[in-house]
Amino acid sequence: MNKRQEKILHILGEENKWFTANELAKLLSVSNRTIRSDIDTINKVYSEKLIISNLRSGYALIPENYKQFQSKRQNLLQSSLERNLYILKSLLLSRDSIYIPDLLEQLCISEYTLDAHLKEIRKQLANYQNLKLKKSSNHLVLLGSENELRKLYKHLLMDETKQNFLNINELANLYQSFDLLRCKSELENLLQEHNYVINANALPSILLHISISIDRILSGKYIESTYTSSKIHDAIEYKIAKEFYERIAILYQAHVIESEVNILALLLMGNNPAQISDTEISNYMPDGLLCSDIVNELIAFIYGHHGIDFSKDDDFKLGLTLHLQSLIERSISQTHTTNLYLQEIKRKFPLIFEVGVSTATFLANRLHININEDEIGFITLHLGLAYERIYHSKKLRAVWIYPLGEKAFYTQRKKIETIFYEHIEIVKVYAYFQ
């Protein structure tokens, strides 16, 4: 939908009355024929007719259809780059091909606009060997070697997690029953009082756990774990966790749940892995399963299927280990935890969510439990935070100075970024004589 067509919708929506083609043509400085053509296009783009016509009165919006359209558009991708990424990600995530009419409806664009996007995407794919975008009949398919498809997948994954995977402010806005930012402040004050320093990279996953934990406690959906350990109870981390939940209990008139204290203590202890032995963590799993074995199997599975290596990320291993324990206990007691961040994850991070789906499938088969979509969302958050830590914190930051014309620079930069996307980030660009 072009800007003029957007204006037609805006005018009809704002005034909420009938407009003749002549009136709209004068407002937009175009011909009556152009107005009729634009309205025809608008009605074809959306599955339900948006604008009704009358020989005498002219044109007006169909209120119910327009309301649904506005609601749907809130999640639509408006820029050309966003739509290109959406198409590429859809192609990568599809098991076969994409049905073009469905894609047009999802993006609210015409086939002419789609062809323009495909032209841009083909230019982008020129940086990858043997990747081809094929359009035939009503279907789109991405063809190429598994190696190059995986390379493109990882490249897009890098871009996806660049945009601050877990925004604490956004997460805080989702919870109405408590103030997550206040809880974060309480934790930070406690850490300062005890002169206890935690790894900055671990803080987002700890806050994620805390948000889920408090939401469970306030909704009465918590589970009393049978796990206890004198080693944990003697640690400073346990004291901090205990005091934290006591403050939360006072703030929100809730009970202190011992199992939640234990888990938070273990998460804090994860900042010093030497404090927690493999047996200590393994005991936190039921039925004699070795947690380290399952997590290592999972890491090997992710590497084999997605080419992502989490084997050296201790924060990921510990966080996922503790999450698995909670997940299993919820499964046994048939307790459901709602993931308020789920739709945001699926919308903004579809590639990471796909990794989360395959991870959850592996765990469900390995542990013989059912894992619903809310739980997949929580697992995805662990994966996204780990990916962000590994692939963004260790990249070299570079400044690019180019002596040639801007056109040549663009081509060269794309090649460099494609080849070294895991290792380098170009943060600034200067012309040679700038």
mmCIF file of C-alpha atoms in Angstrom, residues 74-316:
data_model
loop_
_atom_site.group_PDB
_atom_site.id
_atom_site.type_symbol
_atom_site.label_atom_id
_atom_site.label_comp_id
_atom_site.label_asym_id
_atom_site.label_seq_id
_atom_site.Cartn_x
_atom_site.Cartn_y
_atom_site.Cartn_z
ATOM 1 C CA GLN A 74 -0.377 -2.804 14.629
ATOM 2 C CA ASN A 75 1.813 -5.859 14.141
ATOM 3 C CA LEU A 76 2.517 -5.262 10.446
ATOM 4 C CA LEU A 77 5.981 -4.493 9.160
ATOM 5 C CA GLN A 78 5.968 -1.121 7.442
ATOM 6 C CA SER A 79 9.504 -0.538 6.139
ATOM 7 C CA SER A 80 10.928 -2.237 3.068
ATOM 8 C CA LEU A 81 13.804 -3.699 5.112
ATOM 9 C CA GLU A 82 11.427 -5.169 7.719
ATOM 10 C CA ARG A 83 9.320 -6.796 5.010
ATOM 11 C CA ASN A 84 12.400 -8.205 3.268
ATOM 12 C CA LEU A 85 13.508 -9.773 6.549
ATOM 13 C CA TYR A 86 10.034 -11.150 7.189
ATOM 14 C CA ILE A 87 9.954 -12.801 3.747
ATOM 15 C CA LEU A 88 13.453 -14.262 4.179
ATOM 16 C CA LYS A 89 12.680 -15.592 7.653
ATOM 17 C CA SER A 90 9.407 -17.089 6.439
ATOM 18 C CA LEU A 91 11.262 -18.854 3.626
ATOM 19 C CA LEU A 92 13.874 -20.217 6.022
ATOM 20 C CA LEU A 93 11.285 -21.434 8.507
ATOM 21 C CA SER A 94 8.968 -23.006 5.934
ATOM 22 C CA ARG A 95 9.364 -26.729 5.443
ATOM 23 C CA ASP A 96 8.645 -26.457 1.723
ATOM 24 C CA SER A 97 7.455 -23.315 -0.051
ATOM 25 C CA ILE A 98 5.399 -20.227 0.800
ATOM 26 C CA TYR A 99 1.946 -19.726 -0.687
ATOM 27 C CA ILE A 100 2.094 -16.223 -2.195
ATOM 28 C CA PRO A 101 -1.567 -15.159 -1.599
ATOM 29 C CA ASP A 102 -1.100 -15.899 2.122
ATOM 30 C CA LEU A 103 2.103 -13.826 2.193
ATOM 31 C CA LEU A 104 0.384 -10.891 0.460
ATOM 32 C CA GLU A 105 -2.386 -10.942 3.059
ATOM 33 C CA GLN A 106 0.061 -11.202 5.973
ATOM 34 C CA LEU A 107 2.009 -8.153 4.771
ATOM 35 C CA CYS A 108 -0.975 -6.270 3.306
ATOM 36 C CA ILE A 109 0.874 -5.591 0.051
ATOM 37 C CA SER A 110 0.134 -6.117 -3.642
ATOM 38 C CA GLU A 111 1.915 -8.662 -5.838
ATOM 39 C CA TYR A 112 3.594 -5.750 -7.626
ATOM 40 C CA THR A 113 5.087 -4.594 -4.298
ATOM 41 C CA LEU A 114 6.108 -8.172 -3.498
ATOM 42 C CA ASP A 115 8.050 -8.380 -6.780
ATOM 43 C CA ALA A 116 9.955 -5.233 -5.774
ATOM 44 C CA HIS A 117 10.861 -6.869 -2.442
ATOM 45 C CA LEU A 118 11.965 -10.073 -4.174
ATOM 46 C CA LYS A 119 14.274 -8.038 -6.396
ATOM 47 C CA GLU A 120 15.941 -6.550 -3.292
ATOM 48 C CA ILE A 121 16.162 -9.958 -1.605
ATOM 49 C CA ARG A 122 17.848 -11.491 -4.666
ATOM 50 C CA LYS A 123 20.528 -8.782 -4.444
ATOM 51 C CA GLN A 124 21.068 -9.687 -0.794
ATOM 52 C CA LEU A 125 21.315 -13.393 -1.643
ATOM 53 C CA ALA A 126 24.079 -12.655 -4.161
ATOM 54 C CA ASN A 127 26.459 -12.629 -1.164
ATOM 55 C CA TYR A 128 25.778 -16.342 -0.626
ATOM 56 C CA GLN A 129 26.909 -19.097 -2.950
ATOM 57 C CA ASN A 130 24.172 -20.977 -4.813
ATOM 58 C CA LEU A 131 21.214 -19.491 -2.892
ATOM 59 C CA LYS A 132 18.336 -18.818 -5.272
ATOM 60 C CA LEU A 133 14.850 -17.431 -4.766
ATOM 61 C CA LYS A 134 12.388 -19.119 -7.098
ATOM 62 C CA LYS A 135 8.880 -17.869 -7.812
ATOM 63 C CA SER A 136 6.585 -20.209 -9.694
ATOM 64 C CA SER A 137 2.830 -20.085 -10.012
ATOM 65 C CA ASN A 138 1.552 -19.093 -6.539
ATOM 66 C CA HIS A 139 4.563 -20.284 -4.564
ATOM 67 C CA LEU A 140 7.919 -18.961 -3.366
ATOM 68 C CA VAL A 141 10.829 -21.204 -2.447
ATOM 69 C CA LEU A 142 14.441 -20.631 -1.353
ATOM 70 C CA LEU A 143 16.849 -23.104 -2.946
ATOM 71 C CA GLY A 144 20.480 -23.806 -2.082
ATOM 72 C CA SER A 145 22.929 -25.958 -0.169
ATOM 73 C CA GLU A 146 22.269 -26.732 3.499
ATOM 74 C CA ASN A 147 25.569 -25.053 4.387
ATOM 75 C CA GLU A 148 24.634 -21.745 2.727
ATOM 76 C CA LEU A 149 21.079 -21.842 4.086
ATOM 77 C CA ARG A 150 22.475 -22.295 7.591
ATOM 78 C CA LYS A 151 24.924 -19.444 7.006
ATOM 79 C CA LEU A 152 22.055 -17.139 6.022
ATOM 80 C CA TYR A 153 20.032 -18.371 9.024
ATOM 81 C CA LYS A 154 22.840 -17.522 11.449
ATOM 82 C CA HIS A 155 23.393 -14.148 9.797
ATOM 83 C CA LEU A 156 19.730 -13.212 10.246
ATOM 84 C CA LEU A 157 19.847 -14.558 13.793
ATOM 85 C CA MET A 158 22.677 -12.133 14.528
ATOM 86 C CA ASP A 159 20.585 -9.214 13.274
ATOM 87 C CA GLU A 160 17.549 -10.440 15.218
ATOM 88 C CA THR A 161 19.317 -10.514 18.589
ATOM 89 C CA LYS A 162 21.012 -7.143 17.988
ATOM 90 C CA GLN A 163 17.823 -5.344 18.978
ATOM 91 C CA ASN A 164 18.145 -5.992 22.730
ATOM 92 C CA PHE A 165 16.714 -9.482 23.105
ATOM 93 C CA LEU A 166 15.171 -9.018 26.528
ATOM 94 C CA ASN A 167 14.157 -5.428 27.155
ATOM 95 C CA ILE A 168 13.559 -5.198 30.912
ATOM 96 C CA ASN A 169 11.335 -2.128 30.559
ATOM 97 C CA GLU A 170 9.139 -3.913 28.004
ATOM 98 C CA LEU A 171 8.991 -6.991 30.216
ATOM 99 C CA ALA A 172 8.067 -4.857 33.245
ATOM 100 C CA ASN A 173 5.166 -3.287 31.338
ATOM 101 C CA LEU A 174 3.606 -6.713 30.826
ATOM 102 C CA TYR A 175 3.104 -7.382 34.541
ATOM 103 C CA GLN A 176 0.185 -5.544 36.126
ATOM 104 C CA SER A 177 0.195 -7.221 39.558
ATOM 105 C CA PHE A 178 3.711 -6.107 40.541
ATOM 106 C CA ASP A 179 6.417 -3.604 39.628
ATOM 107 C CA LEU A 180 9.371 -5.505 38.155
ATOM 108 C CA LEU A 181 11.571 -2.399 38.104
ATOM 109 C CA ARG A 182 10.916 -1.929 41.849
ATOM 110 C CA CYS A 183 11.840 -5.598 42.396
ATOM 111 C CA LYS A 184 15.011 -5.089 40.350
ATOM 112 C CA SER A 185 15.889 -2.109 42.537
ATOM 113 C CA GLU A 186 15.303 -4.165 45.713
ATOM 114 C CA LEU A 187 17.651 -6.877 44.443
ATOM 115 C CA GLU A 188 20.337 -4.370 43.478
ATOM 116 C CA ASN A 189 20.116 -2.737 46.923
ATOM 117 C CA LEU A 190 20.518 -6.122 48.608
ATOM 118 C CA LEU A 191 23.528 -6.999 46.468
ATOM 119 C CA GLN A 192 25.103 -3.680 47.406
ATOM 120 C CA GLU A 193 24.374 -4.164 51.121
ATOM 121 C CA HIS A 194 26.132 -7.544 51.029
ATOM 122 C CA ASN A 195 28.976 -6.259 48.816
ATOM 123 C CA TYR A 196 28.035 -8.994 46.380
ATOM 124 C CA VAL A 197 28.888 -8.509 42.702
ATOM 125 C CA ILE A 198 27.224 -10.465 39.911
ATOM 126 C CA ASN A 199 28.197 -10.760 36.272
ATOM 127 C CA ALA A 200 26.355 -8.073 34.277
ATOM 128 C CA ASN A 201 25.662 -10.624 31.537
ATOM 129 C CA ALA A 202 23.801 -12.821 34.025
ATOM 130 C CA LEU A 203 21.468 -10.072 35.304
ATOM 131 C CA PRO A 204 18.842 -10.281 32.495
ATOM 132 C CA SER A 205 18.321 -14.025 32.983
ATOM 133 C CA ILE A 206 18.108 -13.560 36.783
ATOM 134 C CA LEU A 207 15.484 -10.817 36.339
ATOM 135 C CA LEU A 208 13.618 -13.009 33.885
ATOM 136 C CA HIS A 209 13.501 -15.787 36.479
ATOM 137 C CA ILE A 210 12.409 -13.342 39.193
ATOM 138 C CA SER A 211 9.559 -11.988 37.045
ATOM 139 C CA ILE A 212 8.243 -15.500 36.381
ATOM 140 C CA SER A 213 8.698 -16.483 40.026
ATOM 141 C CA ILE A 214 6.847 -13.483 41.492
ATOM 142 C CA ASP A 215 4.038 -13.850 38.973
ATOM 143 C CA ARG A 216 3.658 -17.517 39.998
ATOM 144 C CA ILE A 217 3.655 -16.667 43.711
ATOM 145 C CA LEU A 218 1.083 -13.867 43.397
ATOM 146 C CA SER A 219 -1.213 -16.020 41.258
ATOM 147 C CA GLY A 220 -0.908 -18.963 43.671
ATOM 148 C CA LYS A 221 0.575 -21.235 40.998
ATOM 149 C CA TYR A 222 3.888 -21.917 42.692
ATOM 150 C CA ILE A 223 5.185 -25.408 43.452
ATOM 151 C CA GLU A 224 6.813 -26.434 46.708
ATOM 152 C CA SER A 225 9.935 -28.309 45.633
ATOM 153 C CA THR A 226 11.195 -31.150 47.813
ATOM 154 C CA TYR A 227 14.815 -30.276 47.044
ATOM 155 C CA THR A 228 16.971 -29.031 49.939
ATOM 156 C CA SER A 229 20.699 -28.618 50.437
ATOM 157 C CA SER A 230 22.671 -27.574 53.509
ATOM 158 C CA LYS A 231 25.363 -26.241 51.177
ATOM 159 C CA ILE A 232 22.898 -23.754 49.709
ATOM 160 C CA HIS A 233 21.477 -22.772 53.110
ATOM 161 C CA ASP A 234 24.957 -21.939 54.406
ATOM 162 C CA ALA A 235 25.821 -19.714 51.434
ATOM 163 C CA ILE A 236 25.640 -15.912 51.257
ATOM 164 C CA GLU A 237 23.576 -16.319 48.078
ATOM 165 C CA TYR A 238 20.850 -18.071 50.058
ATOM 166 C CA LYS A 239 20.798 -15.211 52.573
ATOM 167 C CA ILE A 240 20.423 -12.658 49.755
ATOM 168 C CA ALA A 241 17.676 -14.696 48.068
ATOM 169 C CA LYS A 242 15.835 -15.173 51.382
ATOM 170 C CA GLU A 243 15.949 -11.448 52.205
ATOM 171 C CA PHE A 244 14.850 -10.575 48.675
ATOM 172 C CA TYR A 245 11.718 -12.722 48.821
ATOM 173 C CA GLU A 246 10.961 -11.474 52.337
ATOM 174 C CA ARG A 247 10.929 -7.931 50.954
ATOM 175 C CA ILE A 248 8.719 -9.038 48.067
ATOM 176 C CA ALA A 249 6.367 -10.721 50.559
ATOM 177 C CA ILE A 250 6.013 -7.439 52.475
ATOM 178 C CA LEU A 251 5.529 -5.392 49.289
ATOM 179 C CA TYR A 252 2.809 -7.623 47.849
ATOM 180 C CA GLN A 253 1.376 -9.413 50.917
ATOM 181 C CA ALA A 254 2.614 -12.795 49.699
ATOM 182 C CA HIS A 255 4.179 -15.869 51.301
ATOM 183 C CA VAL A 256 7.887 -16.622 51.053
ATOM 184 C CA ILE A 257 8.232 -19.812 49.002
ATOM 185 C CA GLU A 258 11.286 -21.822 50.035
ATOM 186 C CA SER A 259 11.708 -23.519 46.663
ATOM 187 C CA GLU A 260 11.855 -20.126 44.911
ATOM 188 C CA VAL A 261 14.479 -18.967 47.435
ATOM 189 C CA ASN A 262 16.567 -22.061 46.665
ATOM 190 C CA ILE A 263 16.406 -21.526 42.910
ATOM 191 C CA LEU A 264 17.359 -17.843 43.126
ATOM 192 C CA ALA A 265 20.249 -18.766 45.433
ATOM 193 C CA LEU A 266 21.465 -21.305 42.879
ATOM 194 C CA LEU A 267 21.218 -18.737 40.092
ATOM 195 C CA LEU A 268 23.333 -16.311 42.112
ATOM 196 C CA MET A 269 25.806 -19.072 42.939
ATOM 197 C CA GLY A 270 26.113 -19.670 39.214
ATOM 198 C CA ASN A 271 28.272 -16.546 39.064
ATOM 199 C CA ASN A 272 30.912 -18.654 40.788
ATOM 200 C CA PRO A 273 30.598 -22.128 39.203
ATOM 201 C CA ALA A 274 33.196 -23.566 41.578
ATOM 202 C CA GLN A 275 30.609 -23.291 44.367
ATOM 203 C CA ILE A 276 28.248 -25.738 42.666
ATOM 204 C CA SER A 277 29.405 -29.241 41.838
ATOM 205 C CA ASP A 278 27.967 -31.287 38.991
ATOM 206 C CA THR A 279 26.311 -33.568 41.557
ATOM 207 C CA GLU A 280 24.765 -30.554 43.313
ATOM 208 C CA ILE A 281 23.044 -29.488 40.114
ATOM 209 C CA SER A 282 22.199 -33.036 39.061
ATOM 210 C CA ASN A 283 20.399 -33.641 42.353
ATOM 211 C CA TYR A 284 18.009 -30.925 41.303
ATOM 212 C CA MET A 285 16.565 -33.261 38.656
ATOM 213 C CA PRO A 286 14.089 -36.061 39.471
ATOM 214 C CA ASP A 287 14.344 -39.792 38.793
ATOM 215 C CA GLY A 288 18.120 -39.932 38.987
ATOM 216 C CA LEU A 289 18.673 -38.160 35.658
ATOM 217 C CA LEU A 290 21.975 -36.355 35.309
ATOM 218 C CA CYS A 291 21.221 -32.760 34.496
ATOM 219 C CA SER A 292 24.648 -32.122 33.018
ATOM 220 C CA ASP A 293 24.188 -35.032 30.604
ATOM 221 C CA ILE A 294 20.807 -33.767 29.403
ATOM 222 C CA VAL A 295 22.046 -30.197 28.992
ATOM 223 C CA ASN A 296 25.163 -31.366 27.137
ATOM 224 C CA GLU A 297 23.021 -33.568 24.894
ATOM 225 C CA LEU A 298 20.809 -30.565 24.221
ATOM 226 C CA ILE A 299 23.779 -28.320 23.415
ATOM 227 C CA ALA A 300 25.084 -30.949 20.966
ATOM 228 C CA PHE A 301 21.601 -31.190 19.435
ATOM 229 C CA ILE A 302 21.382 -27.402 18.951
ATOM 230 C CA TYR A 303 24.849 -27.292 17.406
ATOM 231 C CA GLY A 304 24.046 -30.185 15.074
ATOM 232 C CA HIS A 305 20.714 -28.762 13.921
ATOM 233 C CA HIS A 306 21.336 -25.011 14.014
ATOM 234 C CA GLY A 307 25.122 -24.563 14.060
ATOM 235 C CA ILE A 308 25.012 -22.564 17.319
ATOM 236 C CA ASP A 309 27.580 -23.454 19.982
ATOM 237 C CA PHE A 310 26.511 -22.903 23.617
ATOM 238 C CA SER A 311 29.043 -25.389 25.036
ATOM 239 C CA LYS A 312 31.168 -22.737 26.792
ATOM 240 C CA ASP A 313 28.327 -20.682 28.257
ATOM 241 C CA ASP A 314 28.096 -21.644 31.947
ATOM 242 C CA ASP A 315 25.326 -19.088 32.581
ATOM 243 C CA PHE A 316 23.196 -20.777 29.920
#
